[in-house]
Coordinates of C-alpha atoms and ligand atoms in Angstrom, one line a residue:
X24 CA 4.6 -0.1 -23.1
X25 CA 2.2 -0.7 -20.2
X26 CA 3.1 -1.8 -16.7
X27 CA 0.9 -4.6 -15.3
X28 CA 1.2 -5.3 -11.6
X29 CA -0.3 -8.4 -10.1
X30 CA -0.8 -8.6 -6.4
X31 CA -0.4 -11.6 -4.0
X32 CA -3.8 -13.2 -4.6
X33 CA -3.4 -12.8 -8.3
X34 CA -0.3 -15.0 -8.3
X35 CA -1.1 -17.2 -5.3
X36 CA -1.2 -20.6 -7.1
X37 CA -0.2 -22.2 -10.4
X38 CA -3.8 -21.8 -11.7
X39 CA -3.9 -18.1 -10.7
X40 CA -0.6 -17.5 -12.5
X41 CA -2.0 -19.2 -15.5
X42 CA -4.9 -16.8 -15.5
X43 CA -2.4 -14.0 -15.2
X44 CA -0.5 -15.4 -18.2
X45 CA -3.8 -15.3 -20.2
X46 CA -4.4 -11.7 -19.2
X47 CA -0.9 -10.6 -20.2
X48 CA -1.1 -12.5 -23.5
X49 CA -4.2 -10.6 -24.5
X50 CA -2.2 -7.4 -24.2
X51 CA 1.1 -8.4 -25.8
X52 CA 0.6 -5.7 -28.5
X53 CA 1.0 -3.0 -25.8
X54 CA 4.4 -4.4 -24.8
X55 CA 3.7 -5.3 -21.2
X56 CA 6.2 -5.0 -18.4
X57 CA 5.0 -7.2 -15.5
X58 CA 5.6 -6.5 -11.8
X59 CA 4.5 -9.2 -9.4
X60 CA 4.0 -9.4 -5.6
X61 CA 5.0 -12.4 -3.5
X62 CA 2.7 -15.4 -3.9
X63 CA -0.3 -15.3 -1.6
X64 CA 0.6 -14.4 2.0
X65 CA 4.3 -15.2 1.5
X66 CA 5.5 -11.9 2.9
X67 CA 3.6 -12.3 6.2
X68 CA 4.9 -15.9 6.4
X69 CA 8.5 -14.8 5.8
X70 CA 8.3 -12.2 8.5
X71 CA 6.7 -14.7 10.9
X72 CA 9.6 -17.1 10.2
X73 CA 12.1 -14.5 11.0
X74 CA 10.3 -13.5 14.2
X75 CA 10.2 -17.1 15.4
X76 CA 13.9 -17.4 14.7
X77 CA 15.0 -14.4 16.6
X78 CA 12.6 -15.3 19.4
X79 CA 14.7 -18.5 19.8
X80 CA 12.1 -20.8 18.4
X81 CA 14.4 -22.3 15.7
X82 CA 12.4 -25.5 15.3
X83 CA 9.2 -23.6 14.6
X84 CA 11.0 -21.2 12.2
X85 CA 12.4 -24.2 10.2
X86 CA 9.1 -26.0 10.1
X87 CA 7.3 -22.9 8.7
X88 CA 10.1 -22.4 6.3
X89 CA 9.7 -26.0 5.1
X90 CA 6.0 -25.3 4.5
X91 CA 6.7 -22.2 2.5
X92 CA 9.3 -24.2 0.5
X93 CA 6.8 -27.0 -0.3
X94 CA 4.2 -24.3 -1.3
X95 CA 6.6 -22.7 -3.8
X96 CA 7.8 -26.1 -5.0
X97 CA 4.2 -27.3 -5.5
X98 CA 3.0 -24.2 -7.4
X99 CA 6.2 -23.9 -9.4
X100 CA 6.8 -27.6 -10.3
X101 CA 7.2 -28.6 -13.9
X102 CA 8.4 -25.2 -15.0
X103 CA 12.1 -26.0 -15.1
X104 CA 13.0 -23.7 -12.2
X105 CA 13.1 -26.3 -9.5
X106 CA 16.8 -25.9 -8.9
X107 CA 16.5 -22.1 -8.7
X108 CA 13.7 -22.4 -6.1
X109 CA 15.9 -24.9 -4.2
X110 CA 18.9 -22.6 -4.1
X111 CA 16.8 -19.7 -2.9
X112 CA 15.4 -21.7 0.0
X113 CA 18.9 -22.9 0.9
X114 CA 20.1 -19.3 1.0
X115 CA 17.0 -18.4 3.0
X116 CA 17.5 -21.2 5.5
X117 CA 21.1 -20.0 6.1
X118 CA 19.7 -16.6 6.8
X119 CA 17.0 -17.8 9.2
X120 CA 19.6 -20.0 11.1
X121 CA 21.8 -16.9 11.4
X122 CA 18.9 -14.9 12.9
X123 CA 18.3 -17.7 15.4
X124 CA 21.9 -17.6 16.4
X125 CA 22.0 -13.8 16.7
X126 CA 18.7 -13.6 18.4
X127 CA 18.0 -10.1 17.0
X128 CA 16.7 -8.7 13.8
X129 CA 17.7 -5.5 12.2
X130 CA 15.7 -3.7 9.6
X131 CA 18.3 -4.7 7.1
X132 CA 18.0 -8.4 7.9
X133 CA 14.2 -8.2 7.8
X134 CA 14.5 -6.9 4.3
X135 CA 16.9 -9.7 3.3
X136 CA 14.3 -12.2 4.4
X137 CA 11.1 -10.5 3.2
X138 CA 12.6 -9.9 -0.3
X139 CA 12.6 -13.7 -1.0
X140 CA 8.8 -13.5 -1.6
X141 CA 9.2 -11.4 -4.7
X142 CA 12.5 -12.9 -5.7
X143 CA 10.8 -16.3 -5.9
X144 CA 7.4 -15.3 -7.4
X145 CA 9.0 -13.3 -10.2
X146 CA 11.1 -16.4 -11.2
X147 CA 8.1 -18.7 -11.1
X148 CA 5.9 -16.3 -13.1
X149 CA 8.5 -15.8 -15.8
X150 CA 8.9 -19.6 -16.2
X151 CA 5.1 -19.9 -16.4
X152 CA 4.9 -17.2 -19.1
X153 CA 7.5 -19.0 -21.1
X154 CA 5.8 -22.3 -20.8
X155 CA 2.6 -20.5 -21.9
X156 CA 4.3 -19.6 -25.1
X157 CA 5.1 -16.0 -24.3
X158 CA 8.8 -15.2 -24.6
X159 CA 9.6 -13.7 -21.2
X160 CA 12.6 -12.4 -19.4
X161 CA 13.2 -12.2 -15.7
X162 CA 14.9 -9.1 -14.4
X163 CA 16.0 -8.8 -10.8
X164 CA 14.3 -5.7 -9.5
X165 CA 17.1 -5.1 -7.1
X166 CA 19.4 -4.2 -9.9
X167 CA 17.0 -1.4 -11.1
X168 CA 15.2 0.0 -8.1
X169 CA 17.8 1.9 -6.1
X170 CA 16.8 3.2 -2.7
X171 CA 18.1 5.0 0.4
X172 CA 19.1 3.1 3.5
X173 CA 15.8 3.2 5.4
X174 CA 15.3 -0.5 5.4
X175 CA 11.7 -1.8 5.5
X176 CA 10.5 1.7 4.4
X177 CA 13.1 2.6 1.8
X178 CA 12.6 5.5 -0.5
X179 CA 13.7 5.2 -4.2
X180 CA 16.5 7.3 -5.4
X181 CA 14.6 8.5 -8.5
X182 CA 17.3 9.8 -10.7
X183 CA 19.4 6.7 -10.5
X184 CA 16.4 4.4 -10.7
X185 CA 14.9 6.1 -13.7
X186 CA 18.2 6.1 -15.5
X187 CA 18.6 2.3 -15.0
X188 CA 15.1 1.6 -15.9
X189 CA 15.3 3.6 -19.1
X190 CA 18.6 2.0 -20.1
X191 CA 17.4 -1.6 -19.6
X192 CA 13.7 -2.1 -19.9
X193 CA 12.5 -0.6 -23.2
X194 CA 15.1 -2.5 -25.2
X195 CA 14.1 -5.8 -23.6
X196 CA 10.4 -5.1 -23.7
X197 CA 10.6 -4.6 -27.5
X198 CA 10.9 -8.3 -28.0
X199 CA 9.7 -10.0 -24.9
X200 CA 7.6 -9.7 -21.7
X201 CA 9.8 -8.4 -18.9
X202 CA 8.9 -9.7 -15.5
X203 CA 10.2 -8.4 -12.2
X204 CA 9.3 -8.5 -8.5
X205 CA 7.7 -5.5 -6.8
X206 CA 8.5 -4.3 -3.3
X207 CA 12.2 -5.0 -3.5
X208 CA 15.2 -2.8 -4.3
X209 CA 18.7 -2.3 -3.2
X210 CA 20.9 0.5 -1.9
X211 CA 23.7 2.0 -4.0
X212 CA 26.0 -0.5 -2.3
X213 CA 23.8 -3.4 -3.4
X214 CA 22.2 -4.3 -0.1
X215 CA 18.7 -5.6 -0.5
X216 CA 16.0 -3.1 0.7
X217 CA 12.2 -3.0 0.5
X218 CA 9.7 -0.1 -0.2
X219 CA 7.3 -0.9 2.7
X220 CA 4.3 -3.3 3.0
X221 CA 2.1 -3.2 -0.1
X222 CA 5.0 -1.6 -2.0
X223 CA 4.6 -3.6 -5.2
X224 CA 2.1 -1.0 -6.4
X225 CA 4.7 1.6 -5.9
X226 CA 7.3 -0.4 -7.8
X227 CA 4.8 -0.5 -10.7
X228 CA 4.4 3.2 -10.8
X229 CA 8.1 3.8 -10.5
X230 CA 8.7 1.5 -13.4
X231 CA 5.9 3.1 -15.4
X232 CA 7.4 6.6 -14.8
X233 CA 10.9 5.4 -15.5
X234 CA 10.1 3.9 -18.9
X235 CA 7.4 6.4 -19.9
X236 CA 4.6 3.8 -20.0
X237 CA 1.3 4.7 -21.5
X238 CA -0.6 3.1 -18.6
X239 CA 0.1 1.6 -15.2
X240 CA -2.3 -1.3 -14.4
X241 CA -2.8 -2.6 -10.9
X242 CA -4.4 -6.0 -11.1
X243 CA -5.9 -7.2 -7.8
X244 CA -8.7 -9.1 -6.2
X245 CA -11.5 -6.5 -6.4
X246 CA -13.2 -4.8 -9.3
X247 CA -11.5 -1.5 -8.7
X248 CA -11.6 1.3 -6.1
X249 CA -14.9 0.7 -4.4
X250 CA -17.1 3.3 -2.6
X251 CA -16.3 1.6 0.7
X252 CA -13.6 -0.7 2.1
X253 CA -15.1 -4.1 1.4
X254 CA -13.7 -5.5 4.6
X255 CA -15.8 -3.1 6.5
X256 CA -18.9 -2.8 4.3
X257 CA -20.0 -5.2 1.6
X258 CA -22.0 -4.0 -1.4
X259 CA -20.1 -0.9 -2.3
X260 CA -20.1 0.4 -5.9
X261 CA -17.2 0.4 -8.3
X262 CA -15.8 3.9 -8.8
X263 CA -15.4 4.3 -12.6
X264 CA -13.1 7.2 -12.6
X265 CA -11.2 9.2 -10.0
X266 CA -8.5 11.8 -9.9
X267 CA -4.9 11.3 -8.8
X268 CA -5.6 13.6 -5.8
X269 CA -8.6 11.5 -4.7
X270 CA -6.8 8.2 -5.1
X271 CA -3.8 9.5 -3.1
X272 CA -6.0 10.7 -0.3
X273 CA -8.0 7.4 -0.3
X274 CA -4.8 5.3 -0.3
X275 CA -3.4 7.4 2.5
X276 CA -6.5 7.0 4.6
X277 CA -6.6 3.3 4.3
X278 CA -7.8 2.1 0.9
X279 CA -5.3 -0.7 0.8
X280 CA -6.1 -1.4 -2.8
X281 CA -3.3 1.2 -3.6
X282 CA -0.1 1.8 -1.8
X283 CA -0.2 5.5 -0.8
X284 CA 2.9 6.5 -2.8
X285 CA 1.7 4.8 -6.0
X286 CA 0.2 7.8 -7.7
X287 CA 3.2 10.1 -7.1
X288 CA 5.4 8.9 -10.0
X289 CA 2.2 8.7 -12.2
X290 CA 1.3 12.3 -11.4
X291 CA 4.8 13.5 -12.2
X292 CA 4.7 11.9 -15.7
X293 CA 0.9 12.1 -16.1
X294 CA 0.4 8.4 -16.7
X295 CA -3.1 7.0 -16.2
X296 CA -3.4 4.3 -13.5
X297 CA -6.0 1.6 -13.8
X298 CA -7.1 -0.8 -11.0
X299 CA -8.4 -4.1 -12.4
X300 CA -9.6 -7.5 -11.1
X301 CA -7.5 -10.5 -12.3
X302 CA -10.4 -12.8 -11.6
X303 CA -12.8 -10.7 -13.7
X304 CA -10.6 -9.1 -16.4
X305 CA -13.7 -8.1 -18.4
X306 CA -14.7 -5.5 -15.8
X307 CA -13.5 -2.0 -16.7
X308 CA -12.0 -1.3 -13.2
X309 CA -11.2 2.2 -12.0
X310 CA -9.3 4.7 -14.2
X311 CA -7.3 7.2 -12.3
X312 CA -6.1 10.3 -14.1
X313 CA -5.3 14.0 -13.4
X314 CA -8.9 15.0 -13.6
X315 CA -12.0 12.8 -13.2
X316 CA -15.2 13.9 -15.0
X317 CA -17.7 15.6 -12.8
X318 CA -20.3 13.6 -11.0
X319 CA -23.6 14.5 -9.2
X320 CA -22.5 12.4 -6.2
X321 CA -20.5 14.7 -4.0
X322 CA -18.0 12.1 -2.7
X323 CA -16.1 9.4 -4.5
X324 CA -15.4 6.9 -1.8
X325 CA -15.2 6.4 2.0
X326 CA -11.8 5.1 3.3
X327 CA -11.1 3.9 6.7
X328 CA -8.1 3.2 8.9
X329 CA -8.3 0.9 11.9
X330 CA -6.0 0.6 14.9
X331 CA -5.7 4.3 15.4
X332 CA -4.6 5.9 18.6
X333 CA -5.9 9.3 19.6
X334 CA -3.5 11.6 21.6
X335 CA -5.0 14.6 23.3
X336 CA -2.5 17.2 24.6
X337 CA -3.7 20.0 26.9
X338 CA -1.7 22.8 28.3
X339 CA -3.2 25.8 29.9
X340 CA 0.3 27.1 30.5
X341 CA 0.8 27.2 26.8
X342 CA -2.2 29.3 26.2
X343 CA -1.4 31.4 23.2
X344 CA 2.3 30.7 23.5
X345 CA 4.1 30.4 20.2
X346 CA 6.2 27.4 19.6
X347 CA 3.8 25.0 21.3
X348 CA 3.0 23.0 18.1
X349 CA 6.5 23.1 16.9
X350 CA 7.6 21.6 20.2
X351 CA 5.1 18.8 20.0
X352 CA 5.8 18.0 16.4
X353 CA 9.6 17.9 17.0
X354 CA 9.0 15.1 19.4
X355 CA 6.9 13.0 17.1
X356 CA 9.4 13.7 14.4
X357 CA 12.4 12.6 16.5
X358 CA 10.7 9.3 17.2
X359 CA 9.8 8.9 13.5
X360 CA 6.1 8.7 14.3
X361 CA 3.9 10.1 11.6
X362 CA 0.8 12.1 12.6
X363 CA -2.3 11.4 10.4
X364 CA -4.9 13.8 11.6
X365 CA -4.7 17.0 13.7
X366 CA -7.1 19.3 15.3
X367 CA -6.1 22.3 17.6
X368 CA -7.8 24.7 19.9
X369 CA -6.3 27.5 21.9
X370 CA -5.1 25.2 24.7
X371 CA -5.2 21.7 23.3
X372 CA -4.1 19.6 20.4
X373 CA -5.7 16.3 19.3
X374 CA -3.9 14.1 16.9
X375 CA -3.9 10.6 15.7
X376 CA -1.1 8.1 15.1
X377 CA -1.0 4.5 13.9
X378 CA 2.5 3.6 14.9
X379 CA 2.6 3.4 18.7
X380 CA 6.1 1.9 19.1
X381 CA 7.5 5.0 20.6
X382 CA 4.4 6.3 22.3
X383 CA 5.7 5.9 25.9
X384 CA 8.8 7.9 25.2
X385 CA 6.8 10.6 23.2
X386 CA 4.4 10.8 26.1
X387 CA 7.1 11.2 28.7
X388 CA 8.7 14.1 26.8
X389 CA 5.4 15.9 26.1
X390 CA 4.4 15.5 29.8
X391 CA 7.3 17.8 30.7
X392 CA 5.2 20.7 29.5
X393 CA 1.6 19.5 28.9
X394 CA -1.0 16.9 30.0
X395 CA -1.4 13.9 27.7
X396 CA -4.4 11.5 27.4
X397 CA -4.2 8.5 25.1
X398 CA -7.1 6.6 23.7
X399 CA -6.5 3.5 21.6
X400 CA -9.0 1.4 19.6
X401 CA -10.0 4.3 17.5
X402 CA -10.6 4.5 13.7
X403 CA -10.5 7.1 11.0
X404 CA -13.3 7.4 8.5
X405 CA -12.4 9.6 5.6
X406 CA -14.8 10.8 2.9
X407 CA -13.0 11.8 -0.2
X408 CA -14.1 13.7 -3.3
X409 CA -12.9 16.6 -5.5
X410 CA -16.5 17.8 -5.3
X411 CA -16.3 18.4 -1.5
X412 CA -14.6 21.6 -2.5
X413 CA -17.5 22.9 -4.6
X414 CA -20.6 21.2 -3.3
X415 CA -21.9 22.9 -0.1
X416 CA -23.4 20.9 2.7
X417 CA -21.3 17.7 2.5
X418 CA -20.2 18.0 6.1
X419 CA -23.7 18.8 7.3
X420 CA -25.1 15.7 5.6
X421 CA -22.3 13.6 7.1
X422 CA -23.1 14.8 10.6
X423 CA -26.8 14.2 10.2
X424 CA -26.1 10.7 9.0
X425 CA -23.8 10.1 12.0
X426 CA -26.1 11.7 14.6
X427 CA -26.2 8.5 16.7
X428 CA -22.4 8.1 16.8
X429 CA -19.9 9.9 19.0
X430 CA -17.5 11.6 16.7
X431 CA -14.2 12.1 18.5
X432 CA -12.4 14.4 16.2
X433 CA -13.0 16.1 12.8
X434 CA -10.7 17.5 10.3
X435 CA -11.0 18.8 6.8
X436 CA -7.7 18.6 4.8
X437 CA -6.3 21.8 3.4
X438 CA -6.8 20.3 -0.1
X439 CA -10.5 20.4 0.7
X440 CA -11.1 17.1 -0.8
X441 CA -11.5 15.1 2.3
X442 CA -13.5 15.2 5.5
X443 CA -12.1 12.9 8.1
X444 CA -13.6 11.8 11.4
X445 CA -12.3 9.7 14.3
X446 CA -14.8 7.3 15.9
X447 CA -14.3 4.4 18.3
X448 CA -13.3 1.3 16.5
X449 CA -16.5 -0.4 17.8
X450 CA -18.5 2.3 15.9
X451 CA -16.6 2.0 12.6
X452 CA -19.0 -0.3 10.7
X453 CA -22.0 1.6 11.8
X454 CA -20.4 4.9 10.8
X455 CA -19.4 3.7 7.4
X456 CA -22.8 2.1 6.8
X457 CA -24.6 5.4 7.7
X458 CA -22.3 7.5 5.5
X459 CA -22.6 5.1 2.6
X460 CA -26.4 5.1 2.8
X461 CA -26.4 8.9 2.9
X462 CA -24.1 9.5 -0.1
X463 CA -24.5 6.4 -2.2
X464 CA -28.2 5.5 -2.0
X465 CA -28.7 6.9 -5.4
X466 CA -25.2 7.0 -7.0
X467 CA -24.6 8.8 -10.3
X468 CA -24.6 6.0 -12.9
X469 CA -22.0 7.9 -15.0
X470 CA -19.6 7.7 -12.1
X471 CA -20.3 4.5 -10.2
X472 CA -21.5 1.0 -11.0
Ligands
ADP525 P1 -2.9 -7.0 -3.7 O1 -2.4 -8.2 -3.1 O2 -3.5 -7.2 -5.1 O3 -1.9 -5.8 -3.7 P2 -4.3 -5.8 -1.5 O4 -4.9 -6.8 -0.5 O5 -3.1 -5.1 -1.2 O6 -4.2 -6.6 -2.9 O7 -5.4 -4.7 -1.9 C1 -6.7 -5.1 -2.3 C2 -7.7 -5.1 -1.1 O8 -7.8 -3.7 -0.7 C3 -9.1 -5.5 -1.4 O9 -9.2 -6.9 -1.3 C4 -9.9 -4.8 -0.3 O10 -10.1 -5.6 0.8 C5 -9.0 -3.7 0.2 N1 -9.6 -2.4 0.1 C6 -9.7 -1.5 1.1 N2 -10.4 -0.4 0.7 C7 -10.7 -0.6 -0.5 C8 -11.5 0.2 -1.5 N3 -12.0 1.4 -1.2 N4 -11.7 -0.3 -2.7 C9 -11.3 -1.5 -3.0 N5 -10.5 -2.3 -2.2 C10 -10.3 -1.8 -1.0
LIG526 N1 4.6 -8.6 -0.9 C1 4.6 -7.3 -0.3 C2 3.6 -7.2 0.9 O1 2.9 -8.2 1.1 C3 4.4 -6.2 -1.3 C4 3.1 -6.2 -2.0 O2 2.4 -7.2 -2.0 O3 2.7 -5.2 -2.5 O4 3.6 -6.2 1.6
MG527 MG1 -1.4 -4.5 -2.2

């Protein structure tokens, strides 16, 4: 069995879904289990509809809902699932009207709304596959992916989820293509939950691990992991192979092509992950395994994260006092605000966050014992490569390449496979260009294309 996950753009229209059907059909021998995202930008639209409803703009919410309905109807017409689409939109309309009445949205109701994207896309894709002559079976992912109660960011309960997957999927996949939505799950009590934005990749790897798949394929709109984020720098190379550790680091530091948690289940069961382009299925993509073959290019790729806030904390009073860091981190922890990067000196701590919702409260608490300065509009640039560990001089080359740019903060992960820098957002493109030129002017053809 293989798991094949298709992202939003890969299933954005009837013709895109037909292309997907062709790709799956060519791999029927490998007994594919298909995981799909919501069609196109549906998740964003659903969340915008919910936001308009709770803001009291009921009319706007219902108009946008009607647009989304027409879109799904148009792309799904002629597949024999018109009534099902209709029923889903009726249910969704009730929910949206309820939100407008309540005027507030909980994380739980947000999940109830955003889950409709994958609920609908998986039904439409299954119907299309059947029409295409592939016997296919829709499975509601919410009956298999069991999560905790942290709505909008739920974590899977692995033992229960793996047990359900193993009981249900292999038997079905023996005779037909199983299709399910990514991103969505439910709590033990059966309440709809989601795994966080971009979570369909994670669903694919959870399913892969749960059924002992031979490979997890992430089909998307680029040729694979590229040497730079294409939204920041065009013309990056395709990374042919990378290790689980490199992929995890790249995803964590902003390479949106993979959800950061994706590789964890794959690592646990040692299942290769492949990133592929649904528009150019002939391209080999990127193969991610425990170890990648050595390359003469010291780094594998440059990831970046925009919209970063830098927090500088200074306390002369805390000079050499123990417990300083603990106190700071307890505060970030209490406000559920993850810290991405950290640098310390004797009297100061600099750190970066990308969720600023609770920053005012955090700041107030820290100011009880230290001075705080906040700078927003920052970006993280992260060079990743297993070779950073063994090849000397990578950092020196990076700093020479960046000599014209003010680097605000530097950190080398304990894993020694990344070097991360903070620069002003306005300098991001220049920084990535400079680093890319330094490290990928002459890339090892065995490792990049
Ligand atoms: P999907 O809808 O298929 O899940 P995503 O939009 O979530 O697709 O992820 C694919 C996108 O990730 C690409 O279109 C690209 O803009 C972005 N991306 C960011 N960094 C990288 C990178 N290093 N390599 C490839 N793609 C990247
Ligand atoms: N549809 C969800 C999102 O847009 C999950 C995904 O596409 O991976 O975040
Ligand atoms: Mg994605």
